[in-house]
Amino acid sequence: MPWPDAAKALQCPGATLVWPFGAMEQHGPQLPLATDALFAERILDAVLRELSQDLPIWSLPPQTIGFSPEHRGFPGTVSLSADLLIDLIKDVGGQLAEQGVKRLVLFNAHGGQIGLLQAAARELAAQSPSMAVLPCFIWSGVSGLSDLLPDHELRHGLHAGLAETSLMLALEPTLVGSERPADGDHSSAGSSSTPPEGWSLEGDSPMAWFTADLSESGVVGDSRGADSALGHQLQTQLIRHWKTLFTSLLASSWPPRADPRRI
């Protein structure tokens, strides 16, 4: 988009930009380091193609390096510090707000930075009250996942397991290696990494876990049943979910304008 087109676009009521977020981190021996960034970009591109071209929504280039300290020790992983990523979001977001963007969606596919992007969004919204900031995780709230994934994997397949391996087989099968690890066991009674009753790696009572404490391969979950058919089903559910959400968002004037008490 040339700058005159961008200037015109930003004058549209409700102008909305979506910023895909991924990571540069190990995803087991079978998936590429840029898995999360690829997912965020491909799913978003597919959603935008299905939306009416008249809608005031556009994509930024993906942020391909994120906050990934939990994968340290696995070569190829590169992580930004929490402070640097927050400052990046505030810096870029502040410029977008000055140019007239009304809504900025942080479209994140890396589970390890969900909380950080929520904190960054709050700081950006306080800094730039003319722009709403919506930090989203692409897998959150997607209906139908429980029908496609076994409950054990849905709850405990945290990284490079059945879902992610299958989705990559659907999107870019040439990037998927032949190995299907399942060594990141943290839920059976015999595993030293299994949390005590009421606790979990993620969920209601989580801990700050590191992959190296759980898995030799880098997989936290079970990738053995992965196949492209399941991946295409997951892809369909993700696209349908986000098409619905963006459609309803763009048909509304939500979120409300900043109240003067917080400006």
mmCIF file with all atom_site columns, N, CA and C in Angstrom, residues 42-51 107 238-240 242-244 246:
data_model
loop_
_atom_site.group_PDB
_atom_site.id
_atom_site.type_symbol
_atom_site.label_atom_id
_atom_site.label_alt_id
_atom_site.label_comp_id
_atom_site.label_asym_id
_atom_site.label_entity_id
_atom_site.label_seq_id
_atom_site.pdbx_PDB_ins_code
_atom_site.Cartn_x
_atom_site.Cartn_y
_atom_site.Cartn_z
_atom_site.occupancy
_atom_site.B_iso_or_equiv
_atom_site.pdbx_formal_charge
_atom_site.auth_seq_id
_atom_site.auth_comp_id
_atom_site.auth_asym_id
_atom_site.auth_atom_id
_atom_site.pdbx_PDB_model_num
ATOM 1  N N  . ARG A 1 42  ? -0.703  -16.594 8.408  1.00 0.00 ? 42  ARG A N  1
ATOM 2  C CA . ARG A 1 42  ? -1.531  -17.346 7.467  1.00 0.00 ? 42  ARG A CA 1
ATOM 3  C C  . ARG A 1 42  ? -3.009  -17.314 7.859  1.00 0.00 ? 42  ARG A C  1
ATOM 4  N N  . ILE A 1 43  ? -3.295  -17.496 9.133  1.00 0.00 ? 43  ILE A N  1
ATOM 5  C CA . ILE A 1 43  ? -4.697  -17.470 9.559  1.00 0.00 ? 43  ILE A CA 1
ATOM 6  C C  . ILE A 1 43  ? -5.280  -16.085 9.344  1.00 0.00 ? 43  ILE A C  1
ATOM 7  N N  . LEU A 1 44  ? -4.528  -15.046 9.690  1.00 0.00 ? 44  LEU A N  1
ATOM 8  C CA . LEU A 1 44  ? -5.028  -13.687 9.492  1.00 0.00 ? 44  LEU A CA 1
ATOM 9  C C  . LEU A 1 44  ? -5.251  -13.396 8.018  1.00 0.00 ? 44  LEU A C  1
ATOM 10 N N  . ASP A 1 45  ? -4.309  -13.767 7.163  1.00 0.00 ? 45  ASP A N  1
ATOM 11 C CA . ASP A 1 45  ? -4.470  -13.528 5.727  1.00 0.00 ? 45  ASP A CA 1
ATOM 12 C C  . ASP A 1 45  ? -5.735  -14.207 5.202  1.00 0.00 ? 45  ASP A C  1
ATOM 13 N N  . ALA A 1 46  ? -5.971  -15.435 5.641  1.00 0.00 ? 46  ALA A N  1
ATOM 14 C CA . ALA A 1 46  ? -7.156  -16.167 5.191  1.00 0.00 ? 46  ALA A CA 1
ATOM 15 C C  . ALA A 1 46  ? -8.436  -15.478 5.656  1.00 0.00 ? 46  ALA A C  1
ATOM 16 N N  . VAL A 1 47  ? -8.426  -14.999 6.894  1.00 0.00 ? 47  VAL A N  1
ATOM 17 C CA . VAL A 1 47  ? -9.610  -14.301 7.422  1.00 0.00 ? 47  VAL A CA 1
ATOM 18 C C  . VAL A 1 47  ? -9.868  -13.025 6.641  1.00 0.00 ? 47  VAL A C  1
ATOM 19 N N  . LEU A 1 48  ? -8.834  -12.244 6.404  1.00 0.00 ? 48  LEU A N  1
ATOM 20 C CA . LEU A 1 48  ? -9.014  -10.977 5.698  1.00 0.00 ? 48  LEU A CA 1
ATOM 21 C C  . LEU A 1 48  ? -9.497  -11.189 4.270  1.00 0.00 ? 48  LEU A C  1
ATOM 22 N N  . ARG A 1 49  ? -9.084  -12.278 3.637  1.00 0.00 ? 49  ARG A N  1
ATOM 23 C CA . ARG A 1 49  ? -9.564  -12.576 2.283  1.00 0.00 ? 49  ARG A CA 1
ATOM 24 C C  . ARG A 1 49  ? -11.061 -12.869 2.269  1.00 0.00 ? 49  ARG A C  1
ATOM 25 N N  . GLU A 1 50  ? -11.574 -13.395 3.365  1.00 0.00 ? 50  GLU A N  1
ATOM 26 C CA . GLU A 1 50  ? -12.998 -13.745 3.430  1.00 0.00 ? 50  GLU A CA 1
ATOM 27 C C  . GLU A 1 50  ? -13.879 -12.574 3.844  1.00 0.00 ? 50  GLU A C  1
ATOM 28 N N  . LEU A 1 51  ? -13.282 -11.531 4.394  1.00 0.00 ? 51  LEU A N  1
ATOM 29 C CA . LEU A 1 51  ? -14.064 -10.358 4.787  1.00 0.00 ? 51  LEU A CA 1
ATOM 30 C C  . LEU A 1 51  ? -14.328 -9.472  3.572  1.00 0.00 ? 51  LEU A C  1
ATOM 31 N N  . PHE A 1 107 ? -2.621  -9.801  17.302 1.00 0.00 ? 107 PHE A N  1
ATOM 32 C CA . PHE A 1 107 ? -3.092  -11.117 16.885 1.00 0.00 ? 107 PHE A CA 1
ATOM 33 C C  . PHE A 1 107 ? -1.974  -12.123 17.133 1.00 0.00 ? 107 PHE A C  1
ATOM 34 N N  . LEU A 1 238 ? -10.467 -22.074 13.075 1.00 0.00 ? 238 LEU A N  1
ATOM 35 C CA . LEU A 1 238 ? -9.786  -20.819 13.389 1.00 0.00 ? 238 LEU A CA 1
ATOM 36 C C  . LEU A 1 238 ? -10.255 -19.694 12.479 1.00 0.00 ? 238 LEU A C  1
ATOM 37 N N  . ILE A 1 239 ? -10.321 -19.959 11.185 1.00 0.00 ? 239 ILE A N  1
ATOM 38 C CA . ILE A 1 239 ? -10.745 -18.931 10.229 1.00 0.00 ? 239 ILE A CA 1
ATOM 39 C C  . ILE A 1 239 ? -12.189 -18.526 10.486 1.00 0.00 ? 239 ILE A C  1
ATOM 40 N N  . ARG A 1 240 ? -13.056 -19.501 10.708 1.00 0.00 ? 240 ARG A N  1
ATOM 41 C CA . ARG A 1 240 ? -14.471 -19.201 10.964 1.00 0.00 ? 240 ARG A CA 1
ATOM 42 C C  . ARG A 1 240 ? -14.627 -18.344 12.221 1.00 0.00 ? 240 ARG A C  1
ATOM 43 N N  . TRP A 1 242 ? -12.411 -16.305 13.745 1.00 0.00 ? 242 TRP A N  1
ATOM 44 C CA . TRP A 1 242 ? -11.907 -14.936 13.657 1.00 0.00 ? 242 TRP A CA 1
ATOM 45 C C  . TRP A 1 242 ? -12.641 -14.118 12.609 1.00 0.00 ? 242 TRP A C  1
ATOM 46 N N  . LYS A 1 243 ? -13.175 -14.746 11.583 1.00 0.00 ? 243 LYS A N  1
ATOM 47 C CA . LYS A 1 243 ? -14.031 -14.020 10.639 1.00 0.00 ? 243 LYS A CA 1
ATOM 48 C C  . LYS A 1 243 ? -15.271 -13.500 11.360 1.00 0.00 ? 243 LYS A C  1
ATOM 49 N N  . THR A 1 244 ? -15.865 -14.343 12.197 1.00 0.00 ? 244 THR A N  1
ATOM 50 C CA . THR A 1 244 ? -17.046 -13.931 12.958 1.00 0.00 ? 244 THR A CA 1
ATOM 51 C C  . THR A 1 244 ? -16.721 -12.779 13.900 1.00 0.00 ? 244 THR A C  1
ATOM 52 N N  . PHE A 1 246 ? -14.154 -10.563 13.822 1.00 0.00 ? 246 PHE A N  1
ATOM 53 C CA . PHE A 1 246 ? -13.820 -9.313  13.138 1.00 0.00 ? 246 PHE A CA 1
ATOM 54 C C  . PHE A 1 246 ? -15.053 -8.692  12.488 1.00 0.00 ? 246 PHE A C  1
#
